Each structure stands twice: as C-alpha cells, then as structure tokens.
mmCIF file of C-alpha atoms in Angstrom:
data_model
loop_
_atom_site.group_PDB
_atom_site.id
_atom_site.type_symbol
_atom_site.label_atom_id
_atom_site.label_comp_id
_atom_site.label_asym_id
_atom_site.label_seq_id
_atom_site.Cartn_x
_atom_site.Cartn_y
_atom_site.Cartn_z
ATOM 1 C CA MET V 1 172.261 -67.335 -43.584
ATOM 2 C CA THR V 2 168.597 -69.053 -43.834
ATOM 3 C CA HIS V 3 167.186 -70.516 -47.167
ATOM 4 C CA ALA V 4 164.020 -68.156 -46.858
ATOM 5 C CA LEU V 5 166.491 -65.460 -45.874
ATOM 6 C CA GLN V 6 168.711 -65.389 -48.986
ATOM 7 C CA PHE V 7 165.644 -65.564 -50.809
ATOM 8 C CA LEU V 8 164.726 -62.131 -49.673
ATOM 9 C CA ARG V 9 168.294 -61.255 -50.008
ATOM 10 C CA ASP V 10 168.032 -62.312 -53.603
ATOM 11 C CA ASP V 11 164.825 -60.747 -54.162
ATOM 12 C CA TRP V 12 165.037 -57.190 -52.502
ATOM 13 C CA GLY V 13 168.362 -56.499 -52.027
ATOM 14 C CA VAL V 14 168.452 -57.131 -48.470
ATOM 15 C CA GLY V 15 170.302 -58.237 -45.633
ATOM 16 C CA GLY V 16 168.999 -60.183 -42.467
ATOM 17 C CA HIS V 17 168.118 -57.233 -40.783
ATOM 18 C CA GLY V 18 163.766 -55.848 -41.122
ATOM 19 C CA HIS V 19 160.947 -57.634 -39.770
ATOM 20 C CA LYS V 20 159.902 -61.135 -40.553
ATOM 21 C CA ASN V 21 156.564 -59.996 -41.196
ATOM 22 C CA ASP V 22 157.164 -56.847 -43.281
ATOM 23 C CA ASN V 23 159.232 -59.668 -46.094
ATOM 24 C CA ARG V 24 156.905 -61.829 -45.993
ATOM 25 C CA ARG V 25 154.523 -58.780 -46.419
ATOM 26 C CA ARG V 26 156.373 -56.880 -49.488
ATOM 27 C CA THR V 27 157.104 -60.384 -50.929
ATOM 28 C CA PHE V 28 153.236 -61.154 -51.439
ATOM 29 C CA ASP V 29 152.762 -57.992 -53.150
ATOM 30 C CA LEU V 30 155.498 -58.449 -55.270
ATOM 31 C CA ASP V 31 153.680 -61.837 -56.634
ATOM 32 C CA ARG V 32 150.589 -59.664 -56.974
ATOM 33 C CA ALA V 33 152.024 -56.713 -58.956
ATOM 34 C CA ILE V 34 154.007 -59.761 -61.438
ATOM 35 C CA ALA V 35 150.914 -62.415 -61.961
ATOM 36 C CA ASP V 36 148.272 -58.903 -62.065
ATOM 37 C CA LEU V 37 150.695 -57.957 -64.870
ATOM 38 C CA ALA V 38 150.852 -61.510 -66.691
ATOM 39 C CA ARG V 39 147.630 -61.913 -66.343
ATOM 40 C CA ARG V 40 146.739 -58.450 -69.011
ATOM 41 C CA GLN V 41 149.398 -60.190 -71.043
ATOM 42 C CA HIS V 42 148.763 -64.161 -71.642
ATOM 43 C CA GLY V 43 151.637 -64.948 -68.845
ATOM 44 C CA LEU V 44 154.519 -62.877 -69.944
ATOM 45 C CA LEU V 45 156.610 -60.369 -68.683
ATOM 46 C CA THR V 46 159.424 -58.281 -69.894
ATOM 47 C CA LEU V 47 162.391 -58.083 -67.507
ATOM 48 C CA ALA V 48 162.003 -54.077 -67.723
ATOM 49 C CA GLN V 49 158.373 -54.621 -66.399
ATOM 50 C CA LEU V 50 159.811 -56.734 -63.747
ATOM 51 C CA CYS V 51 162.365 -54.165 -62.832
ATOM 52 C CA GLU V 52 160.077 -51.526 -62.846
ATOM 53 C CA ILE V 53 158.000 -53.668 -60.002
ATOM 54 C CA GLY V 54 160.351 -53.676 -58.411
ATOM 55 C CA LEU V 55 162.301 -57.198 -58.842
ATOM 56 C CA ALA V 56 165.791 -56.751 -58.628
ATOM 57 C CA ALA V 57 167.684 -57.717 -62.042
ATOM 58 C CA ARG V 58 169.344 -60.953 -59.794
ATOM 59 C CA ALA V 59 166.675 -61.977 -58.068
ATOM 60 C CA VAL V 60 164.645 -62.435 -62.047
ATOM 61 C CA GLN V 61 168.170 -64.601 -63.054
ATOM 62 C CA HIS V 62 167.252 -66.562 -58.933
ATOM 63 C CA ARG V 63 163.980 -66.930 -59.986
ATOM 64 C CA ALA V 64 164.397 -68.216 -63.441
ATOM 65 C CA ALA V 65 167.066 -70.512 -62.500
ATOM 66 C CA ALA V 66 164.676 -71.813 -59.479
ATOM 67 C CA GLY V 67 161.803 -72.714 -62.424
ATOM 68 C CA ARG V 68 159.053 -69.568 -60.822
ATOM 69 C CA LEU V 69 160.475 -67.716 -64.121
ATOM 70 C CA HIS V 70 160.448 -69.146 -67.767
ATOM 71 C CA ARG V 71 162.910 -67.217 -70.118
ATOM 72 C CA ILE V 72 160.537 -67.821 -73.800
ATOM 73 C CA HIS V 73 162.627 -64.717 -76.079
ATOM 74 C CA VAL V 74 166.184 -62.780 -74.671
ATOM 75 C CA GLY V 75 164.348 -60.309 -72.227
ATOM 76 C CA VAL V 76 160.968 -61.482 -72.104
ATOM 77 C CA TYR V 77 159.503 -64.057 -69.576
ATOM 78 C CA SER V 78 156.883 -66.415 -68.681
ATOM 79 C CA LEU V 79 155.115 -67.617 -65.745
ATOM 80 C CA VAL V 80 154.896 -71.056 -67.150
ATOM 81 C CA PRO V 81 156.518 -73.111 -69.380
ATOM 82 C CA ARG V 82 156.701 -72.158 -73.253
ATOM 83 C CA GLU V 83 155.169 -76.096 -74.107
ATOM 84 C CA LEU V 84 152.177 -74.504 -72.098
ATOM 85 C CA LEU V 85 151.872 -71.168 -73.413
ATOM 86 C CA THR V 86 148.962 -70.870 -75.757
ATOM 87 C CA ARG V 87 149.121 -69.634 -78.846
ATOM 88 C CA ASN V 88 148.287 -66.174 -77.896
ATOM 89 C CA GLY V 89 150.285 -66.277 -75.901
ATOM 90 C CA HIS V 90 154.077 -67.141 -78.204
ATOM 91 C CA TRP V 91 152.070 -64.112 -80.189
ATOM 92 C CA MET V 92 152.665 -62.085 -77.515
ATOM 93 C CA ALA V 93 155.981 -62.976 -76.372
ATOM 94 C CA ALA V 94 157.435 -62.597 -79.656
ATOM 95 C CA VAL V 95 155.870 -58.948 -79.751
ATOM 96 C CA LEU V 96 156.813 -57.899 -75.835
ATOM 97 C CA ALA V 97 160.793 -59.403 -77.335
ATOM 98 C CA TYR V 98 161.153 -56.467 -79.991
ATOM 99 C CA GLY V 99 159.527 -53.256 -77.651
ATOM 100 C CA PRO V 100 156.538 -51.089 -77.246
ATOM 101 C CA ARG V 101 156.670 -50.421 -81.161
ATOM 102 C CA ALA V 102 156.334 -53.773 -82.125
ATOM 103 C CA VAL V 103 153.774 -55.294 -83.566
ATOM 104 C CA VAL V 104 152.251 -58.967 -84.612
ATOM 105 C CA SER V 105 150.837 -58.616 -88.808
ATOM 106 C CA HIS V 106 151.371 -60.160 -91.589
ATOM 107 C CA ARG V 107 150.058 -64.081 -91.704
ATOM 108 C CA THR V 108 149.503 -63.655 -88.310
ATOM 109 C CA ALA V 109 147.474 -59.997 -87.443
ATOM 110 C CA ALA V 110 145.780 -62.225 -90.307
ATOM 111 C CA ALA V 111 144.694 -65.916 -88.258
ATOM 112 C CA LEU V 112 144.084 -63.038 -84.699
ATOM 113 C CA LEU V 113 141.954 -60.654 -86.263
ATOM 114 C CA GLY V 114 139.637 -63.873 -87.430
ATOM 115 C CA LEU V 115 140.770 -62.992 -91.488
ATOM 116 C CA TYR V 116 142.525 -65.980 -92.454
ATOM 117 C CA PRO V 117 144.216 -68.717 -90.480
ATOM 118 C CA THR V 118 147.069 -69.543 -90.763
ATOM 119 C CA ASP V 119 149.478 -73.357 -89.372
ATOM 120 C CA GLN V 120 152.928 -70.792 -90.294
ATOM 121 C CA GLN V 121 154.992 -71.477 -86.457
ATOM 122 C CA ARG V 122 157.069 -69.215 -87.351
ATOM 123 C CA ILE V 123 155.780 -65.400 -86.089
ATOM 124 C CA ASP V 124 154.859 -62.502 -88.322
ATOM 125 C CA VAL V 125 156.107 -59.192 -86.249
ATOM 126 C CA THR V 126 156.364 -55.797 -87.619
ATOM 127 C CA VAL V 127 158.395 -52.795 -85.950
ATOM 128 C CA ALA V 128 158.444 -49.972 -86.494
ATOM 129 C CA VAL V 129 162.428 -48.850 -86.715
ATOM 130 C CA ARG V 130 165.537 -49.950 -89.055
ATOM 131 C CA SER V 131 168.457 -51.420 -86.989
ATOM 132 C CA VAL V 132 166.748 -54.651 -84.890
ATOM 133 C CA ARG V 133 167.902 -58.155 -85.654
ATOM 134 C CA SER V 134 165.691 -60.470 -86.358
ATOM 135 C CA ARG V 135 165.095 -63.644 -83.149
ATOM 136 C CA LYS V 136 164.065 -67.179 -83.267
ATOM 137 C CA HIS V 137 160.595 -67.824 -84.322
ATOM 138 C CA ILE V 138 159.883 -64.446 -85.514
ATOM 139 C CA ARG V 139 159.702 -63.405 -88.586
ATOM 140 C CA LEU V 140 160.373 -59.788 -88.681
ATOM 141 C CA HIS V 141 159.206 -57.067 -91.013
ATOM 142 C CA ARG V 142 160.899 -53.402 -90.906
ATOM 143 C CA SER V 143 158.575 -50.571 -92.063
ATOM 144 C CA THR V 144 158.956 -46.672 -91.594
ATOM 145 C CA THR V 145 155.124 -45.900 -92.255
ATOM 146 C CA LEU V 146 153.833 -47.787 -89.045
ATOM 147 C CA THR V 147 151.662 -45.241 -87.875
ATOM 148 C CA ARG V 148 149.484 -45.115 -84.310
ATOM 149 C CA ALA V 149 146.337 -45.619 -87.237
ATOM 150 C CA ASP V 150 147.820 -48.691 -88.450
ATOM 151 C CA VAL V 151 147.683 -50.896 -84.645
ATOM 152 C CA THR V 152 145.082 -51.760 -82.385
ATOM 153 C CA ARG V 153 144.977 -54.377 -79.750
ATOM 154 C CA VAL V 154 143.058 -57.897 -80.300
ATOM 155 C CA ARG V 155 143.080 -60.103 -76.657
ATOM 156 C CA GLY V 156 145.348 -57.338 -75.149
ATOM 157 C CA ILE V 157 148.029 -58.174 -78.677
ATOM 158 C CA PRO V 158 149.390 -55.147 -80.249
ATOM 159 C CA CYS V 159 148.155 -56.128 -83.614
ATOM 160 C CA THR V 160 148.224 -54.051 -86.993
ATOM 161 C CA SER V 161 144.879 -53.009 -88.008
ATOM 162 C CA TRP V 162 142.542 -55.007 -90.614
ATOM 163 C CA ALA V 163 143.386 -52.826 -93.297
ATOM 164 C CA ARG V 164 146.942 -52.977 -92.547
ATOM 165 C CA THR V 165 146.627 -56.437 -92.148
ATOM 166 C CA VAL V 166 145.094 -57.329 -95.127
ATOM 167 C CA LEU V 167 147.781 -55.105 -97.273
ATOM 168 C CA ASP V 168 150.712 -56.865 -95.758
ATOM 169 C CA LEU V 169 148.762 -59.658 -96.211
ATOM 170 C CA ALA V 170 148.722 -59.064 -100.008
ATOM 171 C CA ALA V 171 152.380 -59.020 -99.938
ATOM 172 C CA VAL V 172 153.090 -62.713 -98.993
ATOM 173 C CA SER V 173 150.498 -64.086 -100.545
ATOM 174 C CA PRO V 174 148.328 -65.752 -103.061
ATOM 175 C CA LEU V 175 145.252 -63.868 -104.527
ATOM 176 C CA ARG V 176 142.937 -65.621 -103.457
ATOM 177 C CA THR V 177 144.184 -65.896 -99.953
ATOM 178 C CA VAL V 178 143.915 -61.867 -99.898
ATOM 179 C CA GLU V 179 140.482 -62.146 -101.170
ATOM 180 C CA ARG V 180 139.174 -64.553 -98.575
ATOM 181 C CA ALA V 181 140.197 -62.297 -95.656
ATOM 182 C CA PHE V 182 138.085 -59.376 -97.844
ATOM 183 C CA ASP V 183 135.740 -61.426 -97.793
ATOM 184 C CA GLN V 184 135.908 -62.560 -94.468
ATOM 185 C CA ALA V 185 136.046 -58.666 -93.164
ATOM 186 C CA GLU V 186 133.132 -57.901 -94.823
ATOM 187 C CA VAL V 187 130.930 -61.422 -92.928
ATOM 188 C CA MET V 188 132.713 -59.619 -89.895
ATOM 189 C CA GLY V 189 131.420 -56.185 -90.766
ATOM 190 C CA LEU V 190 135.462 -54.934 -90.407
ATOM 191 C CA PHE V 191 135.295 -53.761 -94.128
ATOM 192 C CA ASP V 192 135.449 -50.164 -94.226
ATOM 193 C CA LEU V 193 136.707 -48.877 -98.467
ATOM 194 C CA ARG V 194 137.720 -45.993 -97.156
ATOM 195 C CA ALA V 195 140.845 -47.168 -94.733
ATOM 196 C CA VAL V 196 141.883 -49.511 -97.293
ATOM 197 C CA GLU V 197 142.169 -47.000 -99.978
ATOM 198 C CA ARG V 198 143.757 -44.540 -97.159
ATOM 199 C CA GLN V 199 146.170 -47.538 -96.981
ATOM 200 C CA LEU V 200 146.912 -47.186 -100.818
ATOM 201 C CA GLU V 201 147.641 -43.852 -100.795
ATOM 202 C CA ARG V 202 149.853 -43.793 -97.739
ATOM 203 C CA ASN V 203 151.737 -47.029 -99.169
ATOM 204 C CA PRO V 204 151.886 -46.479 -102.823
ATOM 205 C CA TYR V 205 154.912 -49.040 -103.301
ATOM 206 C CA HIS V 206 153.859 -51.496 -101.043
ATOM 207 C CA ARG V 207 154.609 -54.828 -101.980
ATOM 208 C CA GLY V 208 151.032 -56.077 -101.520
ATOM 209 C CA ALA V 209 149.405 -52.811 -102.651
ATOM 210 C CA PRO V 210 148.989 -54.200 -106.927
ATOM 211 C CA ILE V 211 147.422 -57.056 -105.302
ATOM 212 C CA VAL V 212 144.590 -55.486 -103.236
ATOM 213 C CA ARG V 213 143.986 -52.876 -105.882
ATOM 214 C CA GLN V 214 143.174 -56.040 -108.096
ATOM 215 C CA VAL V 215 141.024 -57.460 -106.047
ATOM 216 C CA LEU V 216 138.963 -54.082 -104.921
ATOM 217 C CA ALA V 217 138.718 -53.982 -109.141
ATOM 218 C CA GLU V 218 137.848 -57.302 -109.853
ATOM 219 C CA HIS V 219 136.634 -59.336 -106.829
ATOM 220 C CA TYR V 220 132.900 -58.534 -105.425
ATOM 221 C CA ILE V 221 133.646 -57.768 -101.672
ATOM 222 C CA GLY V 222 131.902 -61.009 -100.118
ATOM 223 C CA ALA V 223 131.024 -63.131 -102.104
ATOM 224 C CA THR V 224 133.146 -66.555 -102.104
ATOM 225 C CA PRO V 225 133.745 -66.485 -98.228
ATOM 226 C CA THR V 226 134.342 -70.658 -98.067
ATOM 227 C CA LEU V 227 133.939 -71.331 -94.708
ATOM 228 C CA ASN V 228 136.043 -74.535 -95.774
ATOM 229 C CA GLU V 229 138.952 -75.848 -97.630
ATOM 230 C CA LEU V 230 136.673 -78.071 -99.499
ATOM 231 C CA GLU V 231 134.300 -74.945 -100.263
ATOM 232 C CA GLU V 232 138.018 -73.550 -101.300
ATOM 233 C CA ALA V 233 138.408 -76.647 -103.623
ATOM 234 C CA PHE V 234 135.526 -75.840 -105.631
ATOM 235 C CA LEU V 235 135.567 -72.603 -105.543
ATOM 236 C CA ALA V 236 139.341 -72.987 -107.318
ATOM 237 C CA ILE V 237 137.625 -75.932 -109.330
ATOM 238 C CA CYS V 238 135.144 -73.261 -110.422
ATOM 239 C CA ARG V 239 137.603 -70.644 -111.383
ATOM 240 C CA ARG V 240 139.753 -73.086 -113.439
ATOM 241 C CA ALA V 241 136.596 -74.348 -116.024
ATOM 242 C CA GLY V 242 136.353 -70.441 -117.062
ATOM 243 C CA VAL V 243 133.039 -70.339 -115.299
ATOM 244 C CA PRO V 244 131.714 -66.971 -113.583
ATOM 245 C CA ASP V 245 132.303 -66.857 -110.224
ATOM 246 C CA PRO V 246 128.556 -67.940 -107.419
ATOM 247 C CA GLN V 247 127.583 -66.571 -104.914
ATOM 248 C CA VAL V 248 128.879 -68.763 -101.849
ATOM 249 C CA ASN V 249 127.092 -69.788 -98.657
ATOM 250 C CA GLU V 250 123.839 -68.111 -99.717
ATOM 251 C CA TRP V 251 119.639 -68.644 -99.161
ATOM 252 C CA VAL V 252 117.503 -69.493 -101.904
ATOM 253 C CA ASP V 253 114.007 -69.676 -101.491
ATOM 254 C CA PHE V 254 112.030 -71.627 -103.938
ATOM 255 C CA GLY V 255 109.224 -69.639 -103.053
ATOM 256 C CA ASP V 256 107.462 -72.727 -102.258
ATOM 257 C CA GLY V 257 105.968 -71.784 -99.413
ATOM 258 C CA GLU V 258 108.782 -73.425 -97.461
ATOM 259 C CA PRO V 259 111.580 -72.332 -95.542
ATOM 260 C CA PRO V 260 114.470 -70.851 -97.413
ATOM 261 C CA VAL V 261 117.521 -73.649 -98.011
ATOM 262 C CA TRP V 262 121.272 -72.412 -97.484
ATOM 263 C CA VAL V 263 123.193 -73.654 -99.794
ATOM 264 C CA ASP V 264 126.906 -74.021 -100.456
ATOM 265 C CA PHE V 265 127.522 -72.738 -104.374
ATOM 266 C CA VAL V 266 124.589 -70.738 -106.181
ATOM 267 C CA TRP V 267 124.306 -69.187 -109.955
ATOM 268 C CA ARG V 268 121.158 -66.960 -109.499
ATOM 269 C CA GLU V 269 120.838 -66.270 -113.237
ATOM 270 C CA GLN V 270 120.893 -69.262 -114.066
ATOM 271 C CA ARG V 271 119.429 -71.615 -111.699
ATOM 272 C CA VAL V 272 121.480 -73.853 -110.915
ATOM 273 C CA ILE V 273 122.953 -74.588 -106.739
ATOM 274 C CA VAL V 274 126.324 -76.705 -106.035
ATOM 275 C CA GLU V 275 126.096 -78.714 -102.605
ATOM 276 C CA THR V 276 129.457 -80.078 -102.117
ATOM 277 C CA ASP V 277 128.915 -82.650 -99.469
ATOM 278 C CA GLY V 278 131.510 -83.285 -96.584
ATOM 279 C CA ARG V 279 131.694 -86.536 -94.830
ATOM 280 C CA ALA V 280 130.802 -84.879 -91.466
ATOM 281 C CA VAL V 281 128.308 -82.639 -92.201
ATOM 282 C CA HIS V 282 126.364 -84.289 -96.174
ATOM 283 C CA GLY V 283 127.190 -88.470 -93.956
ATOM 284 C CA THR V 284 125.265 -87.931 -90.989
ATOM 285 C CA ARG V 285 121.340 -90.209 -91.393
ATOM 286 C CA GLN V 286 119.549 -86.773 -90.932
ATOM 287 C CA ALA V 287 121.067 -85.152 -93.986
ATOM 288 C CA ARG V 288 120.535 -88.129 -95.855
ATOM 289 C CA GLU V 289 116.629 -87.716 -95.049
ATOM 290 C CA ARG V 290 117.286 -84.243 -95.446
ATOM 291 C CA ASP V 291 119.176 -83.550 -98.926
ATOM 292 C CA PRO V 292 117.060 -85.597 -101.249
ATOM 293 C CA ARG V 293 114.259 -83.265 -99.785
ATOM 294 C CA ARG V 294 115.948 -79.785 -100.488
ATOM 295 C CA ASP V 295 116.719 -81.874 -103.982
ATOM 296 C CA GLN V 296 113.844 -82.389 -105.223
ATOM 297 C CA ARG V 297 111.896 -79.127 -103.885
ATOM 298 C CA ALA V 298 114.154 -76.940 -106.029
ATOM 299 C CA LEU V 299 113.464 -79.342 -109.450
ATOM 300 C CA LEU V 300 109.783 -78.840 -108.703
ATOM 301 C CA ALA V 301 110.563 -74.074 -108.816
ATOM 302 C CA GLY V 302 112.776 -74.965 -112.058
ATOM 303 C CA TRP V 303 116.510 -74.941 -110.404
ATOM 304 C CA ARG V 304 119.365 -77.323 -110.986
ATOM 305 C CA PRO V 305 120.944 -78.867 -108.096
ATOM 306 C CA VAL V 306 124.229 -80.538 -108.174
ATOM 307 C CA ARG V 307 126.115 -82.430 -105.736
ATOM 308 C CA ALA V 308 129.484 -82.635 -105.156
ATOM 309 C CA THR V 309 131.893 -85.196 -102.660
ATOM 310 C CA TRP V 310 134.395 -84.706 -101.393
ATOM 311 C CA ARG V 311 136.945 -87.656 -103.462
ATOM 312 C CA GLN V 312 135.826 -85.904 -106.297
ATOM 313 C CA VAL V 313 136.370 -82.507 -105.412
ATOM 314 C CA MET V 314 139.566 -83.284 -104.078
ATOM 315 C CA ARG V 315 140.913 -86.061 -105.783
ATOM 316 C CA ARG V 316 139.030 -86.243 -109.154
ATOM 317 C CA PRO V 317 138.429 -81.918 -109.503
ATOM 318 C CA GLY V 318 139.361 -82.820 -113.465
ATOM 319 C CA GLU V 319 135.163 -84.238 -113.797
ATOM 320 C CA LEU V 320 134.222 -81.277 -112.752
ATOM 321 C CA GLU V 321 136.355 -79.247 -114.572
ATOM 322 C CA ARG V 322 134.707 -81.146 -117.910
ATOM 323 C CA ALA V 323 131.284 -80.765 -116.203
ATOM 324 C CA LEU V 324 131.238 -77.293 -115.253
ATOM 325 C CA PRO V 325 130.531 -75.367 -118.433
ATOM 326 C CA ARG V 326 128.112 -77.531 -119.502
ATOM 327 C CA LEU V 327 126.291 -77.058 -116.144
ATOM 328 C CA VAL V 328 126.143 -73.193 -115.518
ATOM 329 C CA VAL V 329 126.847 -71.611 -118.863
ATOM 330 C CA ARG V 330 124.932 -73.666 -121.364
ATOM 331 C CA PRO V 331 122.200 -73.576 -119.320
ATOM 332 C CA ALA V 332 121.633 -70.638 -119.112
ATOM 333 C CA ARG V 333 121.673 -69.934 -123.234
ATOM 334 C CA ARG V 334 119.386 -72.239 -123.770
ATOM 335 C CA ALA V 335 116.984 -69.804 -121.397
ATOM 336 C CA GLU V 336 118.042 -66.967 -124.115
ATOM 337 C CA THR V 337 117.381 -68.731 -126.746
ATOM 338 C CA GLY V 338 113.875 -70.887 -125.658
#
C-alpha cells in the first residue's frame, strides 16, 4: 500500500479502492472545515469537534504523531505548537478542555474584559458542575449558581459577564484591585449598578460579596482609574497618608482663556494638583518645555502644582506620606479660617 493510500485510510477509514480525485476532494473539504472552525477558536479544536467534522479518532492520533495537530490538553488540539499559541489561544484551550459549560473567570476574565491586567500563569476557569477534575496550568472553580445570564463571549472566548467577574475577582483579590476593576468598568461604559445588585441578590454568601458591598458603599465609582503602576503607587501613598482620595486623570480648566490641562491627581476643593512624573512621558525634551508652563498657569490661577518623581514615589514614599497632609489638608483649613 502506498503512503498516500495509507494516509487516506487513516484519515477516512477507506481502503485502497475509490477514485483518487474523489479522495483528494474529500481530504481538501475536511482540511477546510478544520481550518474554518479553528479560525473561530484561536487555532484550537476538541477531539469531539474533529470527530463531528468527520475525522476518525485514529486519524486524529495520526495527525498528532505527524505534527499536523498538537495536543494542548486532553481532548484539545491546536494547529500550531503550544509555544506559538497566543494568550487568547491558551485561554480558549482552557475553556475547551472543560466543555460547553466552562468559561474563563476571576483574574483571567478581568484581563480578557479589560478590567484589570493579570500576570498569572494559571488560567481561571469556572465550570457549572461539581464533579470535574483539575488540569495542569488551570485554576479550576466550581459553581452551582452560574447561569446563562452570567456568560458572555469576548473575542470568541466564553467568559463571565463583567458583573459576575468583579464578584469573582473580589473573592481572590485585594480591595484596591476590585476598586480599579469597577473604575475601569465605568471608564469603558460597562458599569451597571443593577447588574451588580442582581449578582449580590443571587449570591449573598459568595466570598466576594462583602468586598463588593464595601466598594459600592465607600468608593466613588470611576474616581480613581489609574493608568499605570506609578499612579497606583501614588494613590496608595495618599491613602496611607490619610488625605482624601483625589480625582485621578482629570481635566482642569484654569479659567485663563487657554485650553484645559489633563492632570494625574487633583483635589479641587483644596486646589492642589499632583503630577507623577514617569520617566517615559515627562523625561522628554517636549515635556521639559511644557511642564513648567503648566505649573506657571496653575500658580497664577490660584492652584498649587506639585510634582512627584518616579524615584520618590517608588523608592522614597515616606517623604510623600509626610508631606501630603501639609500639601493637601492644611491649605483647605487656611482657606476656611482666612
């Protein structure tokens, strides 16, 4: 038997008879169907899907042995080697490994939705059943309350809805992480208070419920959407210093007839502005020309501009913790007694 006929026999379970052109056409149609489905799933297919398309289980083994398919998880194959899979591909593979009732969730869902980044190597997956075994590289969560209303798709990947995601995120993350996720949801136009309230009504004993209730009660949603870790570190300094939370990344109009300016942090009542001077943005020649002019405009308009360098925020935060109460709180008290 020739190699070509053996290949057709492995792929189709056919013998040495039949028209060569018909077999080629069937092989072409099969490959096209596999490629079309894989394209919608970031290059991934399950064994069940391959069999449904028309590929026998033995043919899947043959293709994997020949390097035409690459096993990522038990029953999940990729058209490219594992190391060439994108991040979305790895997330899709994790979902496919657990079948149609699985979704990415928690930290992974927050990253997929754009609510909060993650550097976690393990992928969070929630399944709506109890008797499921965990797999390598996957952090498995089991839920009996996950419904269709809690599921969406992002770039084709089944994912918990944003409201369910922040609830799950609150169960495994610090308070500030949840605040940032809520802030980002507001910035992105996703925030829906009623959707969060419905989650709390349906899941009153969820581990994340107390944190979500605290955020709703104490945090002004959308007020502190930091753009990077430098800004996040400065906001943490503000809280340790005991000063009121500033508004973050806001426009300020000095009323001098010139355009408003975009500032990192602002206390409007105290008329204080703080710029965290990251090296990438504020270290350029253009910034060195622009920043003094902005400070001059602020001073002439009765504002107090303050600059904090990257090194001070990240390496010497104690200096700022001691200075901020005098910079932010005391000016307001003088205004009240003046």
